[in-house]
Amino acid sequence: MDVVIVGAGQAGAWVARSLRQEGHEGRITLLGREPHAPYERPPLSKGVLSGAEAHPPVLLTPQQCEAMRVDFRPGVEVTGIDRAGRQVRCADGSVVAYGQLVLATGGRPRMLSCPGADLPGVHVLRTIEDSRAIASKLVPGHRLLVIGGGWIGLEIAATARKQQVDVTVLEAGPRLCARSVPPQLSDFLLAKHRKEGVDVRLSTTVTSIGAGRERALAVQLSGVAKEFDAVVVGIGLVLDTGLAEACGLEVRDGIVVDPSGRSSDPDIYAVGDVANQPNSWAGGRLRFESWANAQNQAIAVGKAIAGGEVVYDEIPWFWSDQYDLNLQVLGIPSNDLAGIVRGSVDQGAFSVFQVAEDGLRSVIAVNAPRDIKVAKRWLKQGTCPPPSVLADVSVRLDKL
Ligand SMILES: Cc1cc2nc3c(=O)[nH]c(=O)nc-3n(C[C@H](O)[C@H](O)[C@H](O)COP(=O)(O)OP(=O)(O)OC[C@H]3O[C@@H](n4cnc5c(N)ncnc54)[C@H](O)[C@@H]3O)c2cc1C
């Protein structure tokens, strides 16, 4: 059976690898809009942005494609899916037949809708090119405005501060990272960024961007004008679900798939940021934008296509690096559960355990990776020590 994968990012590349590892013998064609070999995106807001890394890790080199017999076609945009004819159409006029199709199309940065949002100097961050363009603006003393107080915005702010850039972060809502962490963590992040010299403004929006003096941008922040040398917009992702919608697949906050990654057409799968799958840890369906999810869900889809019985139901996990902090979030934190704190918030080394009546629900760890490791085991086993033990730093959790 020939497999065609649309989208050569983290998820698409891992489906190709997994198919061959699982013994799939048919053709594998990997079609990617970007001109590059598949690469990892997390360094784009960290090491690549700071200049510490020249290039993010490549997921499938040309040599690996050859060895694995993966027909990788960079710079090829798929424009349509013909389900009856079992083929995809590409912008270059080519047509590729499939036995099974995988949609790993991810998404594109959401743009601002205010006047001036398309001016030169207003950036987004999703690709190598975006990262390099922003990096060229991280000059000591330059003024950078980051719009969006989510993970990508905060990582950009942290990387820019390390380069002595004068950084302002705007968040339209009343707290940082509100979609993924409870208020306690938002407060911690706010205090950390302010301590590092970032001008964080909550409940503030941009109403327009115009030309300022000497190539600067004049930005109206909730009605007050301020000048910046560059602006980065980090306000979320618009999913690339257009192909799926146009060919009649079920799409609801992403492409709806079953536990093995199959969409409403059993010969079409979806993986990564674009897939919306049942997840018992989330208590329903989950669409999860994370490096680990893109990789592990793709490995599972490779197994499923190769003929295995697969139920993908991983505990959601992601990380973020900001300044000297490594933050990890395991499970889906709730705003309604109180957290048991272990360690020192003041010293920036602690974990917050959220325990519901039926057991451990989530852990947020700041410079405490070992707590995540042990908590993952407890979640899988359905066990959890009592709160007094969790909070007691004299107890080695990994020895319990
Ligand atoms: C700057 C940045 C930092 C991040 N940091 C972290 C982190 O610290 N921790 C973490 O857990 N996660 C992080 N992530 C998230 C993680 O990288 C993503 O969840 C992951 O890349 C998703 O992989 P994907 O393959 O689903 O989508 P993508 O990586 O977006 O890949 C989709 C690919 O499909 C292509 N495509 C789309 N439509 C078509 C079409 N019609 N034809 C051909 N090709 C098409 C796109 O061009 C793209 O190359 C970060 C993401 C970014 C952008």
Short mmCIF file of C-alpha atoms and ligand atoms in Angstrom, two decimals:
data_model
loop_
_atom_site.label_atom_id
_atom_site.label_comp_id
_atom_site.label_asym_id
_atom_site.label_seq_id
_atom_site.Cartn_x
_atom_site.Cartn_y
_atom_site.Cartn_z
CA MET A 1 0.00 0.00 0.00
CA ASP A 2 1.43 3.42 -0.96
CA VAL A 3 1.37 6.04 1.77
CA VAL A 4 1.39 9.77 1.04
CA ILE A 5 2.17 12.17 3.90
CA VAL A 6 1.15 15.82 3.51
CA GLY A 7 3.30 18.12 5.64
CA ALA A 8 6.98 17.52 6.36
CA GLY A 9 7.23 18.87 9.90
CA GLN A 10 7.79 17.03 13.19
CA ALA A 11 4.77 14.77 12.78
CA GLY A 12 5.08 14.06 9.06
CA ALA A 13 8.75 13.08 9.33
CA TRP A 14 8.04 10.75 12.26
CA VAL A 15 5.22 8.99 10.42
CA ALA A 16 7.68 8.21 7.60
CA ARG A 17 10.32 6.92 10.03
CA SER A 18 7.82 4.88 12.00
CA LEU A 19 6.33 3.27 8.88
CA ARG A 20 9.72 1.90 7.84
CA GLN A 21 10.62 0.89 11.39
CA GLU A 22 7.35 -1.06 11.57
CA GLY A 23 8.18 -2.91 8.34
CA HIS A 24 5.97 -1.06 5.88
CA GLU A 25 7.20 -2.08 2.44
CA GLY A 26 5.14 0.14 0.11
CA ARG A 27 6.09 3.55 -1.28
CA ILE A 28 6.28 6.49 1.13
CA THR A 29 5.95 9.98 -0.37
CA LEU A 30 6.48 12.95 1.95
CA LEU A 31 5.26 16.27 0.54
CA GLY A 32 6.28 19.48 2.30
CA ARG A 33 5.54 23.11 1.52
CA GLU A 34 8.78 24.37 3.09
CA PRO A 35 12.00 24.20 1.05
CA HIS A 36 13.88 22.42 3.88
CA ALA A 37 14.38 18.90 5.15
CA PRO A 38 12.00 18.37 8.14
CA TYR A 39 13.35 20.07 11.26
CA GLU A 40 12.44 20.58 14.93
CA ARG A 41 10.81 23.89 15.80
CA PRO A 42 11.48 24.35 19.57
CA PRO A 43 14.97 25.89 19.04
CA LEU A 44 13.43 28.59 16.80
CA SER A 45 12.45 30.58 19.90
CA LYS A 46 15.54 29.52 21.87
CA GLY A 47 18.99 28.58 20.49
CA VAL A 48 18.40 29.47 16.84
CA LEU A 49 16.87 32.81 17.85
CA SER A 50 19.78 33.67 20.13
CA GLY A 51 22.35 32.57 17.52
CA ALA A 52 23.69 29.79 19.78
CA GLU A 53 22.51 27.15 17.25
CA ALA A 54 23.06 27.71 13.53
CA HIS A 55 20.29 25.30 12.52
CA PRO A 56 17.61 23.33 14.36
CA PRO A 57 17.99 19.51 14.44
CA VAL A 58 17.01 17.91 11.13
CA LEU A 59 14.54 15.03 11.46
CA LEU A 60 15.21 13.33 8.11
CA THR A 61 18.40 14.06 6.22
CA PRO A 62 18.61 13.34 2.46
CA GLN A 63 20.80 10.32 3.32
CA GLN A 64 18.20 8.99 5.75
CA CYS A 65 15.45 9.50 3.16
CA GLU A 66 17.48 7.49 0.69
CA ALA A 67 18.27 4.73 3.19
CA MET A 68 14.62 4.53 4.28
CA ARG A 69 13.32 4.84 0.73
CA VAL A 70 11.28 7.92 1.55
CA ASP A 71 10.45 9.99 -1.53
CA PHE A 72 10.70 13.43 0.12
CA ARG A 73 9.62 16.34 -2.06
CA PRO A 74 10.40 19.73 -0.48
CA GLY A 75 8.76 22.92 -1.72
CA VAL A 76 5.62 21.06 -2.81
CA GLU A 77 2.24 22.36 -1.63
CA VAL A 78 -0.71 19.99 -1.78
CA THR A 79 -3.77 21.88 -3.04
CA GLY A 80 -6.48 19.24 -3.09
CA ILE A 81 -7.50 15.72 -2.12
CA ASP A 82 -9.57 13.55 -4.46
CA ARG A 83 -10.95 10.89 -2.11
CA ALA A 84 -12.85 8.99 -4.81
CA GLY A 85 -9.79 8.86 -7.07
CA ARG A 86 -7.42 8.34 -4.08
CA GLN A 87 -4.94 10.98 -5.13
CA VAL A 88 -3.65 14.39 -4.08
CA ARG A 89 -3.08 17.36 -6.37
CA CYS A 90 -0.07 19.62 -5.90
CA ALA A 91 0.54 23.28 -6.76
CA ASP A 92 3.31 22.27 -9.20
CA GLY A 93 0.74 20.35 -11.27
CA SER A 94 1.81 16.91 -10.08
CA VAL A 95 -0.69 14.31 -8.89
CA VAL A 96 0.26 11.61 -6.37
CA ALA A 97 -1.83 8.47 -5.85
CA TYR A 98 -2.29 7.08 -2.36
CA GLY A 99 -3.49 3.93 -0.71
CA GLN A 100 -3.42 5.66 2.65
CA LEU A 101 -3.03 9.37 3.26
CA VAL A 102 -1.67 11.15 6.34
CA LEU A 103 -2.41 14.83 7.00
CA ALA A 104 0.36 16.38 9.11
CA THR A 105 -0.22 19.97 8.06
CA GLY A 106 0.14 21.74 11.44
CA GLY A 107 -0.79 25.39 11.21
CA ARG A 108 0.33 28.94 10.55
CA PRO A 109 0.72 31.80 13.00
CA ARG A 110 -2.43 33.78 13.61
CA MET A 111 -2.01 37.33 12.29
CA LEU A 112 -3.14 40.56 13.92
CA SER A 113 -6.16 42.10 12.30
CA CYS A 114 -5.50 45.76 13.17
CA PRO A 115 -4.34 48.39 10.63
CA GLY A 116 -0.59 48.13 9.93
CA ALA A 117 -0.34 44.45 10.91
CA ASP A 118 1.32 43.69 7.56
CA LEU A 119 4.00 46.40 7.75
CA PRO A 120 7.65 45.36 7.37
CA GLY A 121 9.09 44.90 10.86
CA VAL A 122 6.01 43.02 12.10
CA HIS A 123 7.02 39.35 12.47
CA VAL A 124 5.56 35.96 13.36
CA LEU A 125 7.47 32.81 14.37
CA ARG A 126 6.93 29.35 12.92
CA THR A 127 9.76 28.68 10.42
CA ILE A 128 13.56 28.92 10.23
CA GLU A 129 13.18 32.01 8.05
CA ASP A 130 10.93 33.67 10.66
CA SER A 131 13.43 32.90 13.43
CA ARG A 132 16.37 34.30 11.48
CA ALA A 133 14.44 37.44 10.54
CA ILE A 134 13.59 38.11 14.20
CA ALA A 135 17.16 37.25 15.30
CA SER A 136 18.47 40.00 13.01
CA LYS A 137 16.42 42.50 15.08
CA LEU A 138 17.76 41.39 18.46
CA VAL A 139 20.32 44.15 18.76
CA PRO A 140 21.28 45.45 22.24
CA GLY A 141 19.24 48.52 23.08
CA HIS A 142 16.64 47.94 20.33
CA ARG A 143 13.01 48.05 21.35
CA LEU A 144 11.03 44.87 20.74
CA LEU A 145 7.30 44.53 21.21
CA VAL A 146 6.02 40.96 21.71
CA ILE A 147 2.27 40.69 21.24
CA GLY A 148 0.92 37.67 23.13
CA GLY A 149 1.83 36.42 26.59
CA GLY A 150 1.76 32.70 25.77
CA TRP A 151 4.69 30.26 25.66
CA ILE A 152 6.18 31.38 22.35
CA GLY A 153 5.85 35.07 23.21
CA LEU A 154 7.51 34.55 26.59
CA GLU A 155 10.35 32.47 25.13
CA ILE A 156 11.02 35.18 22.55
CA ALA A 157 10.99 37.79 25.34
CA ALA A 158 13.46 35.75 27.42
CA THR A 159 15.82 35.18 24.46
CA ALA A 160 15.67 38.87 23.52
CA ARG A 161 16.42 40.01 27.09
CA LYS A 162 19.54 37.84 27.09
CA GLN A 163 20.67 39.93 24.08
CA GLN A 164 20.06 43.15 26.05
CA VAL A 165 17.04 44.04 23.95
CA ASP A 166 14.48 46.36 25.52
CA VAL A 167 11.37 44.12 25.59
CA THR A 168 7.68 44.89 26.08
CA VAL A 169 5.16 42.01 26.23
CA LEU A 170 1.48 42.68 25.67
CA GLU A 171 -1.17 40.26 26.78
CA ALA A 172 -4.81 40.93 25.95
CA GLY A 173 -6.06 38.77 28.84
CA PRO A 174 -5.59 39.39 32.56
CA ARG A 175 -2.75 36.84 33.01
CA LEU A 176 0.08 35.03 31.18
CA CYS A 177 -0.30 31.54 29.64
CA ALA A 178 -3.90 31.46 30.84
CA ARG A 179 -4.94 28.63 28.52
CA SER A 180 -2.47 26.13 29.95
CA VAL A 181 -1.54 26.94 33.57
CA PRO A 182 -3.44 28.06 36.70
CA PRO A 183 -3.15 31.63 38.08
CA GLN A 184 -0.40 30.64 40.55
CA LEU A 185 1.96 29.87 37.65
CA SER A 186 0.87 32.91 35.65
CA ASP A 187 1.82 35.06 38.64
CA PHE A 188 5.19 33.34 38.92
CA LEU A 189 5.93 33.92 35.21
CA LEU A 190 4.84 37.56 35.45
CA ALA A 191 7.14 38.18 38.41
CA LYS A 192 10.06 36.44 36.68
CA HIS A 193 9.75 38.40 33.42
CA ARG A 194 9.37 41.69 35.26
CA LYS A 195 12.42 40.85 37.39
CA GLU A 196 14.37 40.22 34.17
CA GLY A 197 13.43 43.69 32.97
CA VAL A 198 10.52 42.96 30.63
CA ASP A 199 7.74 45.55 30.57
CA VAL A 200 4.75 43.17 30.76
CA ARG A 201 1.37 44.78 30.19
CA LEU A 202 -1.71 42.69 30.89
CA SER A 203 -5.22 43.37 29.58
CA THR A 204 -3.67 45.49 26.85
CA THR A 205 -4.29 45.31 23.11
CA VAL A 206 -2.86 46.86 19.97
CA THR A 207 -5.29 49.00 18.01
CA SER A 208 -3.00 50.03 15.14
CA ILE A 209 0.59 49.99 13.89
CA GLY A 210 2.04 52.74 11.74
CA ALA A 211 5.36 54.13 10.57
CA GLY A 212 7.36 55.85 13.32
CA ARG A 213 10.53 57.89 13.23
CA GLU A 214 13.75 56.51 11.68
CA ARG A 215 12.21 53.24 10.46
CA ALA A 216 10.63 52.51 13.85
CA LEU A 217 7.04 51.32 14.20
CA ALA A 218 4.53 53.49 16.05
CA VAL A 219 2.14 51.22 17.93
CA GLN A 220 -1.10 52.22 19.64
CA LEU A 221 -1.28 50.20 22.88
CA SER A 222 -4.81 50.45 24.27
CA GLY A 223 -4.88 54.00 22.94
CA VAL A 224 -1.37 55.08 24.00
CA ALA A 225 1.32 55.52 21.28
CA LYS A 226 4.78 53.92 21.69
CA GLU A 227 7.65 53.30 19.26
CA PHE A 228 9.43 49.98 18.66
CA ASP A 229 12.18 48.76 16.33
CA ALA A 230 10.40 45.46 15.73
CA VAL A 231 7.17 43.69 16.62
CA VAL A 232 6.61 39.93 16.99
CA VAL A 233 3.09 38.58 17.03
CA GLY A 234 2.64 35.35 19.02
CA ILE A 235 -1.11 34.99 19.39
CA GLY A 236 -1.62 31.36 18.44
CA LEU A 237 -2.04 29.10 15.48
CA VAL A 238 -4.52 28.95 12.61
CA LEU A 239 -4.73 25.25 11.78
CA ASP A 240 -4.11 24.09 8.22
CA THR A 241 -7.38 22.14 7.98
CA GLY A 242 -8.41 23.56 4.58
CA LEU A 243 -7.57 20.38 2.63
CA ALA A 244 -9.49 18.21 5.12
CA GLU A 245 -12.53 20.49 5.08
CA ALA A 246 -12.59 20.77 1.30
CA CYS A 247 -12.69 16.98 0.87
CA GLY A 248 -15.42 16.56 3.49
CA LEU A 249 -13.56 15.15 6.50
CA GLU A 250 -14.94 15.88 9.96
CA VAL A 251 -13.16 18.96 11.33
CA ARG A 252 -13.86 20.40 14.78
CA ASP A 253 -10.95 22.26 16.39
CA GLY A 254 -8.65 20.20 14.17
CA ILE A 255 -9.19 17.07 12.13
CA VAL A 256 -11.28 14.66 14.20
CA VAL A 257 -9.52 11.29 14.54
CA ASP A 258 -10.06 8.05 16.47
CA PRO A 259 -7.56 6.56 18.99
CA SER A 260 -5.43 5.16 16.16
CA GLY A 261 -5.33 8.48 14.29
CA ARG A 262 -7.94 7.64 11.62
CA SER A 263 -10.15 10.48 10.42
CA SER A 264 -13.79 10.13 9.35
CA ASP A 265 -12.37 8.51 6.16
CA PRO A 266 -10.66 5.27 7.30
CA ASP A 267 -7.93 5.69 4.65
CA ILE A 268 -6.97 9.17 5.82
CA TYR A 269 -5.11 9.79 9.09
CA ALA A 270 -4.18 13.04 10.83
CA VAL A 271 -1.34 13.70 13.28
CA GLY A 272 0.38 16.44 15.25
CA ASP A 273 -0.90 19.94 15.95
CA VAL A 274 -3.76 19.49 13.48
CA ALA A 275 -5.24 16.28 14.97
CA ASN A 276 -8.05 16.21 17.52
CA GLN A 277 -8.05 12.84 19.28
CA PRO A 278 -9.72 11.22 22.32
CA ASN A 279 -7.46 11.48 25.37
CA SER A 280 -8.44 9.95 28.69
CA TRP A 281 -6.05 12.23 30.64
CA ALA A 282 -7.85 15.25 29.25
CA GLY A 283 -11.24 13.68 30.01
CA GLY A 284 -12.42 14.01 26.41
CA ARG A 285 -10.99 15.09 23.10
CA LEU A 286 -7.66 16.88 22.93
CA ARG A 287 -5.76 18.79 20.29
CA PHE A 288 -2.31 19.34 21.70
CA GLU A 289 0.44 21.55 20.28
CA SER A 290 3.64 19.99 21.56
CA TRP A 291 6.87 18.48 20.30
CA ALA A 292 6.33 15.19 22.15
CA ASN A 293 2.75 14.82 20.97
CA ALA A 294 3.72 15.44 17.33
CA GLN A 295 6.43 12.78 17.56
CA ASN A 296 4.64 10.09 19.60
CA GLN A 297 1.27 10.41 17.89
CA ALA A 298 3.09 10.08 14.55
CA ILE A 299 4.92 6.94 15.71
CA ALA A 300 1.54 5.48 16.68
CA VAL A 301 0.02 6.32 13.28
CA GLY A 302 2.99 4.69 11.53
CA LYS A 303 2.29 1.53 13.56
CA ALA A 304 -1.43 1.66 12.82
CA ILE A 305 -0.88 1.98 9.05
CA ALA A 306 1.69 -0.81 9.16
CA GLY A 307 -1.04 -3.04 10.54
CA GLY A 308 -0.69 -2.81 14.33
CA GLU A 309 -3.52 -2.42 16.84
CA VAL A 310 -2.92 1.04 18.23
CA VAL A 311 -4.60 3.14 20.89
CA TYR A 312 -2.66 6.37 21.36
CA ASP A 313 -3.47 7.81 24.79
CA GLU A 314 -0.33 9.51 26.14
CA ILE A 315 -0.24 11.79 29.17
CA PRO A 316 -0.01 15.33 27.71
CA TRP A 317 3.43 16.84 28.34
CA PHE A 318 5.35 19.87 27.12
CA TRP A 319 8.23 22.04 28.22
CA SER A 320 9.39 25.61 27.86
CA ASP A 321 12.80 27.18 28.50
CA GLN A 322 12.95 30.80 29.66
CA TYR A 323 16.06 32.45 31.17
CA ASP A 324 17.45 29.98 33.73
CA LEU A 325 14.08 28.20 34.01
CA ASN A 326 13.04 24.87 32.60
CA LEU A 327 9.25 24.56 32.90
CA GLN A 328 7.45 21.29 32.32
CA VAL A 329 3.73 20.63 32.38
CA LEU A 330 2.41 17.09 32.73
CA GLY A 331 -1.31 16.36 32.42
CA ILE A 332 -3.93 19.06 31.93
CA PRO A 333 -3.82 21.59 34.81
CA SER A 334 -7.17 22.80 36.12
CA ASN A 335 -7.97 26.34 37.27
CA ASP A 336 -10.31 24.89 39.88
CA LEU A 337 -7.88 22.67 41.78
CA ALA A 338 -5.59 24.01 44.49
CA GLY A 339 -1.95 23.09 44.04
CA ILE A 340 0.36 21.43 46.53
CA VAL A 341 3.68 23.24 46.29
CA ARG A 342 6.93 21.36 46.72
CA GLY A 343 10.16 23.35 46.83
CA SER A 344 10.82 27.06 46.74
CA VAL A 345 8.87 29.41 44.47
CA ASP A 346 11.18 32.29 45.50
CA GLN A 347 14.25 30.36 44.42
CA GLY A 348 12.60 29.24 41.17
CA ALA A 349 12.84 25.50 41.90
CA PHE A 350 9.49 23.95 42.73
CA SER A 351 6.62 21.78 41.55
CA VAL A 352 2.90 22.26 41.83
CA PHE A 353 0.94 19.01 42.17
CA GLN A 354 -2.78 19.15 41.48
CA VAL A 355 -4.61 16.30 43.18
CA ALA A 356 -8.32 15.68 42.58
CA GLU A 357 -10.56 13.30 44.54
CA ASP A 358 -9.75 10.51 42.11
CA GLY A 359 -5.99 11.05 42.23
CA LEU A 360 -3.17 13.09 40.72
CA ARG A 361 -4.36 15.32 37.89
CA SER A 362 -1.36 17.40 36.78
CA VAL A 363 2.14 18.54 37.73
CA ILE A 364 3.86 21.76 36.77
CA ALA A 365 7.58 21.64 37.47
CA VAL A 366 9.97 24.58 37.44
CA ASN A 367 13.59 23.45 37.43
CA ALA A 368 12.40 20.15 38.91
CA PRO A 369 12.52 17.58 36.08
CA ARG A 370 12.78 14.64 38.50
CA ASP A 371 9.34 15.43 39.89
CA ILE A 372 7.90 15.09 36.39
CA LYS A 373 9.56 11.73 35.90
CA VAL A 374 8.20 10.27 39.11
CA ALA A 375 4.76 11.85 38.65
CA LYS A 376 4.46 10.26 35.21
CA ARG A 377 4.93 6.88 36.85
CA TRP A 378 2.29 7.65 39.51
CA LEU A 379 -0.20 8.82 36.88
CA LYS A 380 0.25 5.60 34.93
CA GLN A 381 -0.07 3.49 38.10
CA GLY A 382 -3.00 5.53 39.43
CA THR A 383 -1.18 6.21 42.70
CA CYS A 384 -0.11 9.36 44.51
CA PRO A 385 1.42 10.01 47.96
CA PRO A 386 -0.58 12.13 50.46
CA PRO A 387 -0.23 15.94 50.22
CA SER A 388 1.96 16.15 53.34
CA VAL A 389 4.50 13.84 51.69
CA LEU A 390 4.37 15.68 48.35
CA ALA A 391 5.12 18.97 50.10
CA ASP A 392 7.96 17.58 52.22
CA VAL A 393 11.26 18.24 50.41
CA SER A 394 13.11 16.02 52.87
CA VAL A 395 11.35 13.01 51.28
CA ARG A 396 12.93 11.67 48.08
CA LEU A 397 9.91 11.11 45.84
CA ASP A 398 11.76 8.70 43.57
CA LYS A 399 12.48 6.47 46.57
CA LEU A 400 8.83 6.11 47.60
C1 LIG B 1 8.89 28.61 17.85
C2 LIG B 1 8.32 27.35 18.42
C3 LIG B 1 8.80 26.85 19.62
C4 LIG B 1 8.27 25.68 20.17
N1 LIG B 1 8.74 25.23 21.35
C5 LIG B 1 8.23 24.12 21.90
C6 LIG B 1 8.70 23.65 23.15
O1 LIG B 1 9.59 24.23 23.78
N2 LIG B 1 8.13 22.53 23.68
C7 LIG B 1 7.15 21.84 23.03
O2 LIG B 1 6.66 20.82 23.54
N3 LIG B 1 6.68 22.27 21.82
C8 LIG B 1 7.19 23.38 21.25
N4 LIG B 1 6.72 23.83 20.04
C9 LIG B 1 5.60 23.12 19.39
C10 LIG B 1 6.06 22.03 18.44
O3 LIG B 1 7.18 22.41 17.72
C11 LIG B 1 4.89 21.71 17.50
O4 LIG B 1 3.86 21.19 18.30
C12 LIG B 1 5.28 20.73 16.42
O5 LIG B 1 6.22 21.29 15.56
C13 LIG B 1 4.05 20.33 15.60
O6 LIG B 1 4.46 19.50 14.55
P1 LIG B 1 3.50 19.26 13.29
O7 LIG B 1 4.28 18.36 12.38
O8 LIG B 1 2.16 18.85 13.74
O9 LIG B 1 3.29 20.67 12.60
P2 LIG B 1 4.37 21.60 11.89
O10 LIG B 1 5.66 21.51 12.59
O11 LIG B 1 3.70 22.94 11.76
O12 LIG B 1 4.54 20.98 10.44
C14 LIG B 1 3.54 21.06 9.46
C15 LIG B 1 4.22 21.15 8.11
O13 LIG B 1 3.23 20.95 7.10
C16 LIG B 1 3.46 21.84 6.03
N5 LIG B 1 2.21 21.98 5.27
C17 LIG B 1 1.05 22.52 5.70
N6 LIG B 1 0.10 22.46 4.71
C18 LIG B 1 0.71 21.87 3.65
C19 LIG B 1 0.26 21.54 2.33
N7 LIG B 1 -0.98 21.80 1.92
N8 LIG B 1 1.15 20.93 1.49
C20 LIG B 1 2.42 20.66 1.90
N9 LIG B 1 2.89 20.95 3.12
C21 LIG B 1 2.04 21.55 3.99
C22 LIG B 1 3.91 23.10 6.74
O14 LIG B 1 4.60 23.98 5.87
C23 LIG B 1 4.82 22.53 7.83
O15 LIG B 1 6.13 22.39 7.37
C24 LIG B 1 7.23 25.00 19.47
C25 LIG B 1 6.75 25.49 18.25
C26 LIG B 1 7.28 26.66 17.72
C27 LIG B 1 6.75 27.20 16.41
#
